[in-house]
CSV table of C-alpha atoms and ligand atoms in Angstrom, one decimal:
chain,number,residue,atom,x,y,z
D,1,MET,CA,14.1,19.6,-65.6
D,2,LYS,CA,15.2,16.7,-67.8
D,3,ILE,CA,17.8,14.6,-66.0
D,4,GLY,CA,19.7,11.7,-67.6
D,5,ILE,CA,21.2,9.2,-65.3
D,6,ILE,CA,24.3,7.4,-66.4
D,7,GLY,CA,25.0,4.6,-63.9
D,8,SER,CA,21.7,3.7,-62.3
D,9,GLY,CA,23.1,1.8,-59.4
D,10,ASN,CA,23.3,2.7,-55.7
D,11,ILE,CA,23.8,6.4,-56.3
D,12,GLY,CA,22.1,6.9,-59.7
D,13,GLY,CA,19.1,4.8,-58.9
D,14,THR,CA,18.5,6.5,-55.5
D,15,LEU,CA,18.9,10.1,-56.8
D,16,GLY,CA,16.9,9.4,-60.0
D,17,ARG,CA,14.0,8.0,-58.0
D,18,HIS,CA,14.0,11.0,-55.7
D,19,TRP,CA,14.1,13.5,-58.6
D,20,ALA,CA,11.3,11.7,-60.4
D,21,LYS,CA,9.2,11.8,-57.2
D,22,ALA,CA,10.0,15.5,-56.9
D,23,GLY,CA,8.5,16.1,-60.3
D,24,HIS,CA,11.6,16.1,-62.6
D,25,GLU,CA,11.7,14.1,-65.9
D,26,VAL,CA,14.2,11.3,-65.4
D,27,MET,CA,15.7,8.8,-67.8
D,28,PHE,CA,17.6,6.0,-66.2
D,29,SER,CA,20.2,4.3,-68.4
D,30,SER,CA,22.1,1.1,-68.4
D,31,ARG,CA,24.0,-1.2,-70.7
D,32,ASN,CA,20.8,-3.3,-70.2
D,33,PRO,CA,18.0,-0.7,-70.0
D,34,GLU,CA,15.2,-3.3,-69.7
D,35,SER,CA,16.6,-4.3,-66.3
D,36,LEU,CA,15.7,-0.8,-65.0
D,37,GLN,CA,12.0,-0.9,-66.1
D,38,PRO,CA,10.5,-1.8,-62.7
D,39,MET,CA,12.4,0.9,-60.9
D,40,ALA,CA,11.5,3.5,-63.6
D,41,ASP,CA,7.9,2.4,-63.7
D,42,ALA,CA,7.6,2.8,-59.9
D,43,VAL,CA,8.3,6.5,-60.1
D,44,GLY,CA,7.1,7.4,-63.6
D,45,ALA,CA,10.6,7.6,-65.1
D,46,GLN,CA,11.9,6.4,-68.5
D,47,THR,CA,14.7,4.0,-69.4
D,48,GLY,CA,17.2,4.1,-72.2
D,49,THR,CA,20.7,3.4,-73.4
D,50,VAL,CA,23.6,5.4,-72.1
D,51,GLU,CA,23.6,7.4,-75.3
D,52,ALA,CA,19.9,8.1,-75.0
D,53,ALA,CA,20.2,9.4,-71.4
D,54,ALA,CA,23.1,11.6,-72.5
D,55,ASP,CA,20.9,13.1,-75.3
D,56,PHE,CA,17.8,13.4,-73.0
D,57,GLY,CA,19.2,15.2,-70.0
D,58,GLU,CA,19.8,18.9,-69.6
D,59,VAL,CA,21.5,17.7,-66.5
D,60,ILE,CA,23.5,14.4,-66.6
D,61,LEU,CA,24.2,12.6,-63.4
D,62,LEU,CA,27.4,10.5,-63.9
D,63,ALA,CA,27.5,7.7,-61.3
D,64,VAL,CA,29.4,4.8,-62.9
D,65,PRO,CA,32.5,3.2,-61.3
D,66,TYR,CA,35.3,5.8,-61.7
D,67,ALA,CA,37.5,3.6,-64.0
D,68,LYS,CA,34.6,3.5,-66.5
D,69,VAL,CA,34.4,7.2,-67.0
D,70,PRO,CA,36.7,7.4,-70.0
D,71,GLU,CA,34.8,4.6,-71.7
D,72,VAL,CA,31.5,6.4,-71.1
D,73,ALA,CA,33.0,9.7,-72.4
D,74,GLN,CA,34.1,7.9,-75.6
D,75,GLN,CA,30.5,6.6,-75.9
D,76,VAL,CA,28.6,9.8,-75.4
D,77,GLY,CA,30.9,12.5,-76.6
D,78,PRO,CA,31.6,15.9,-75.0
D,79,LEU,CA,28.1,16.6,-73.6
D,80,GLU,CA,28.0,20.1,-75.2
D,81,GLY,CA,26.1,22.7,-73.2
D,82,LYS,CA,24.9,20.2,-70.6
D,83,ILE,CA,25.4,20.2,-66.9
D,84,LEU,CA,27.4,17.2,-65.7
D,85,ILE,CA,27.2,16.1,-62.1
D,86,ASP,CA,30.2,14.0,-61.1
D,87,ALA,CA,29.3,11.8,-58.2
D,88,GLY,CA,32.2,9.5,-58.6
D,89,ASN,CA,35.3,8.7,-56.5
D,90,PRO,CA,38.5,7.0,-57.5
D,91,TYR,CA,39.1,3.9,-55.4
D,92,PRO,CA,42.2,1.9,-56.4
D,93,GLN,CA,40.8,-1.3,-54.9
D,94,ARG,CA,37.9,-1.1,-57.3
D,95,ASP,CA,39.2,1.0,-60.1
D,96,GLY,CA,42.8,-0.2,-60.3
D,97,GLU,CA,45.9,1.6,-61.4
D,98,MET,CA,44.2,4.5,-63.2
D,99,ALA,CA,42.5,5.6,-59.9
D,100,GLN,CA,45.9,5.6,-58.1
D,101,ARG,CA,47.4,7.7,-60.9
D,102,VAL,CA,44.6,10.3,-60.5
D,103,ILE,CA,45.1,10.4,-56.8
D,104,ASP,CA,48.8,10.8,-57.1
D,105,ASP,CA,48.6,13.5,-59.7
D,106,ASP,CA,48.9,16.8,-57.8
D,107,ALA,CA,48.2,18.8,-61.0
D,108,GLN,CA,44.6,17.5,-61.4
D,109,THR,CA,41.8,16.7,-58.9
D,110,ALA,CA,39.5,13.6,-59.3
D,111,THR,CA,36.7,15.7,-60.7
D,112,GLY,CA,39.2,17.7,-62.9
D,113,PHE,CA,40.0,14.4,-64.6
D,114,VAL,CA,36.3,13.7,-65.2
D,115,ALA,CA,35.6,17.3,-66.4
D,116,ALA,CA,38.5,16.9,-68.9
D,117,GLN,CA,36.8,13.9,-70.5
D,118,PHE,CA,33.6,16.0,-71.2
D,119,PRO,CA,35.0,19.3,-72.4
D,120,GLY,CA,31.6,20.7,-73.6
D,121,ALA,CA,29.9,20.2,-70.3
D,122,GLN,CA,29.6,22.4,-67.2
D,123,THR,CA,30.9,20.1,-64.5
D,124,VAL,CA,29.6,20.2,-60.9
D,125,LYS,CA,30.9,17.9,-58.2
D,126,ALA,CA,28.2,16.7,-55.9
D,127,PHE,CA,26.8,13.7,-54.0
D,128,ASN,CA,30.2,11.8,-54.1
D,129,SER,CA,30.6,12.5,-50.4
D,130,VAL,CA,27.3,11.0,-49.1
D,131,TYR,CA,26.7,7.3,-48.5
D,132,TYR,CA,23.9,6.0,-50.8
D,133,GLU,CA,21.9,4.7,-47.8
D,134,VAL,CA,21.9,8.2,-46.3
D,135,LEU,CA,20.7,9.6,-49.7
D,136,ASP,CA,18.1,6.9,-49.8
D,137,GLN,CA,16.8,7.1,-46.2
D,138,LYS,CA,17.3,10.7,-45.2
D,139,ALA,CA,15.8,12.6,-48.1
D,140,PHE,CA,12.9,15.0,-48.1
D,141,ARG,CA,13.8,16.6,-44.8
D,142,ALA,CA,13.3,20.3,-44.0
D,143,GLY,CA,15.4,23.1,-42.4
D,144,ASP,CA,18.1,22.1,-39.9
D,145,GLU,CA,17.2,18.4,-40.1
D,146,ARG,CA,18.6,18.3,-43.7
D,147,ILE,CA,21.8,16.3,-44.4
D,148,ALA,CA,24.5,18.4,-46.1
D,149,VAL,CA,25.5,17.6,-49.6
D,150,GLN,CA,28.8,19.2,-50.5
D,151,ILE,CA,29.0,20.8,-53.9
D,152,CYS,CA,31.6,22.7,-56.0
D,153,SER,CA,32.0,24.0,-59.6
D,154,ASP,CA,33.8,26.6,-61.7
D,155,ASP,CA,30.5,27.5,-63.3
D,156,PRO,CA,28.2,29.5,-60.9
D,157,GLN,CA,25.0,29.0,-63.0
D,158,ALA,CA,25.5,25.2,-63.3
D,159,LYS,CA,26.2,25.1,-59.6
D,160,GLN,CA,23.0,27.0,-58.9
D,161,THR,CA,21.0,24.5,-60.9
D,162,VAL,CA,22.4,21.6,-59.0
D,163,ILE,CA,21.9,23.5,-55.7
D,164,GLN,CA,18.2,23.6,-56.6
D,165,LEU,CA,18.3,19.8,-57.4
D,166,ILE,CA,19.8,19.1,-54.0
D,167,GLU,CA,17.1,21.2,-52.3
D,168,ALA,CA,14.3,19.6,-54.4
D,169,ILE,CA,14.9,16.3,-52.7
D,170,GLY,CA,15.3,17.6,-49.1
D,171,PHE,CA,19.0,17.8,-48.7
D,172,ALA,CA,21.0,20.9,-47.8
D,173,PRO,CA,23.7,22.1,-50.3
D,174,GLN,CA,27.0,23.0,-48.7
D,175,ASP,CA,28.8,25.2,-51.3
D,176,ILE,CA,32.5,24.5,-51.0
D,177,GLY,CA,33.7,26.8,-53.9
D,178,ASP,CA,35.4,26.1,-57.2
D,179,LEU,CA,36.1,22.7,-58.7
D,180,ASP,CA,39.6,22.5,-57.1
D,181,SER,CA,38.1,23.0,-53.6
D,182,GLY,CA,36.4,19.6,-54.1
D,183,THR,CA,39.5,17.8,-52.7
D,184,ILE,CA,38.1,18.5,-49.2
D,185,PHE,CA,35.2,16.1,-49.8
D,186,GLU,CA,37.0,13.4,-51.7
D,187,PRO,CA,37.9,10.0,-50.0
D,188,ASN,CA,40.0,10.4,-46.9
D,189,ALA,CA,39.4,14.1,-46.7
D,190,PRO,CA,37.7,15.8,-43.8
D,191,LEU,CA,34.2,16.3,-45.3
D,192,TYR,CA,34.0,12.9,-47.0
D,193,ASN,CA,31.3,10.5,-45.8
D,194,LYS,CA,30.5,12.4,-42.7
D,195,ASN,CA,26.8,12.5,-43.5
D,196,LEU,CA,26.2,15.4,-41.1
D,197,LYS,CA,23.2,17.7,-40.7
D,198,ILE,CA,23.9,21.1,-42.4
D,199,GLY,CA,24.6,23.0,-39.1
D,200,GLU,CA,27.2,20.4,-38.0
D,201,ALA,CA,28.7,20.3,-41.5
D,202,GLU,CA,29.1,24.1,-41.6
D,203,ALA,CA,30.6,24.1,-38.1
D,204,LEU,CA,33.1,21.4,-39.2
D,205,LEU,CA,34.0,23.4,-42.3
D,206,LYS,CA,34.6,26.5,-40.2
D,207,GLN,CA,36.8,24.5,-37.8
D,208,LEU,CA,38.9,23.4,-40.8
D,209,ASN,CA,39.6,27.0,-41.6
D,210,VAL,CA,39.7,26.5,-45.4
G,1,NAP,N1,27.8,3.6,-53.0
G,1,NAP,C1,28.0,4.8,-52.4
G,1,NAP,O1,27.5,5.0,-51.3
G,1,NAP,C2,28.6,6.0,-53.1
G,1,NAP,C3,28.6,7.2,-52.5
G,1,NAP,C4,29.1,8.3,-53.1
G,1,NAP,C5,29.8,8.2,-54.4
G,1,NAP,N2,29.8,6.9,-54.9
G,1,NAP,C6,30.5,6.8,-56.2
G,1,NAP,O2,29.6,6.8,-57.2
G,1,NAP,C7,30.0,6.0,-58.3
G,1,NAP,C8,28.9,4.9,-58.5
G,1,NAP,O3,28.8,4.1,-57.3
G,1,NAP,P1,27.6,3.2,-57.1
G,1,NAP,O4,27.8,2.7,-55.7
G,1,NAP,O5,26.3,3.8,-57.4
G,1,NAP,O6,27.9,2.0,-58.1
G,1,NAP,P2,27.0,0.8,-58.6
G,1,NAP,O7,25.9,0.6,-57.7
G,1,NAP,O8,27.9,-0.3,-58.9
G,1,NAP,O9,26.4,1.4,-60.0
G,1,NAP,C9,27.2,1.8,-61.0
G,1,NAP,C10,26.4,1.6,-62.3
G,1,NAP,O10,27.3,1.9,-63.4
G,1,NAP,C11,26.9,1.2,-64.5
G,1,NAP,N3,28.1,0.9,-65.3
G,1,NAP,C12,29.2,0.2,-65.0
G,1,NAP,N4,30.0,0.2,-66.0
G,1,NAP,C13,29.5,0.9,-67.0
G,1,NAP,C14,29.9,1.3,-68.3
G,1,NAP,N5,31.1,0.9,-68.8
G,1,NAP,N6,29.1,2.1,-69.0
G,1,NAP,C15,28.0,2.5,-68.5
G,1,NAP,N7,27.5,2.2,-67.3
G,1,NAP,C16,28.3,1.4,-66.6
G,1,NAP,C17,26.3,-0.1,-64.0
G,1,NAP,O11,25.1,-0.3,-64.7
G,1,NAP,P3,24.8,-1.4,-65.8
G,1,NAP,O12,25.6,-2.6,-65.4
G,1,NAP,O13,23.3,-1.6,-65.6
G,1,NAP,O14,25.1,-0.9,-67.1
G,1,NAP,C18,26.0,0.1,-62.6
G,1,NAP,O15,24.6,0.1,-62.2
G,1,NAP,C19,31.4,5.4,-57.9
G,1,NAP,O16,32.4,6.2,-58.4
G,1,NAP,C20,31.3,5.5,-56.4
G,1,NAP,O17,32.6,5.6,-55.8
G,1,NAP,C21,29.3,5.8,-54.3
């Protein structure tokens, strides 16, 4: 599968490297693509501008600071027909007032805000709840040893594709439901940054009775 990475830092860099190792075609992007060449070369990936990665990917991983999402959306357009993985979290300390507004808005979830910026895409929320060092160091496990990665979407087919991408790098998808259900794995919510093995994560979800 062709995967365009927008935001090739802690999260995007780590996941892109894993997917390239797992045999996917990956393009890392940056405002300075040449800075990513060593990372890309090490795993046989490509580099490009943000627009090039948006064009390249059937799946786009969006992993920029949350406040930059509207700017990226302006730059790349609606991502018609593509699957968009939103890995971001609004943090007022980092993202400022806009993040606080999103958090305070009961009518829209954090990923709902992102999805609205890319109206042509099928948005899937995933990877936002797992610390990047865990993604880096605990990949490529099997069975019960796999760490859970929470996922939700309103589009069953897009969700299935991302479930396969989670499994391809040795994590265990934990399907939480539709996009609105994703609030349970946003910052300060019960399934956020727990980094549990799949059995423990499923037990916790059951306990929460949601
Ligand atoms: N760190 C974690 O453990 C973790 C875990 C789960 C979720 N998240 C969430 O994932 C998102 C990314 O976090 P991160 O830790 O990976 O951040 P990061 O290491 O700072 O990487 C973000 C990347 O975004 C790019 N970027 C910044 N502004 C941009 C813009 N205007 N247009 C295009 N690209 C831009 C930067 O690339 P260039 O400067 O090269 O362009 C940078 O490498 C955040 O929302 C964060 O809350 C983080």
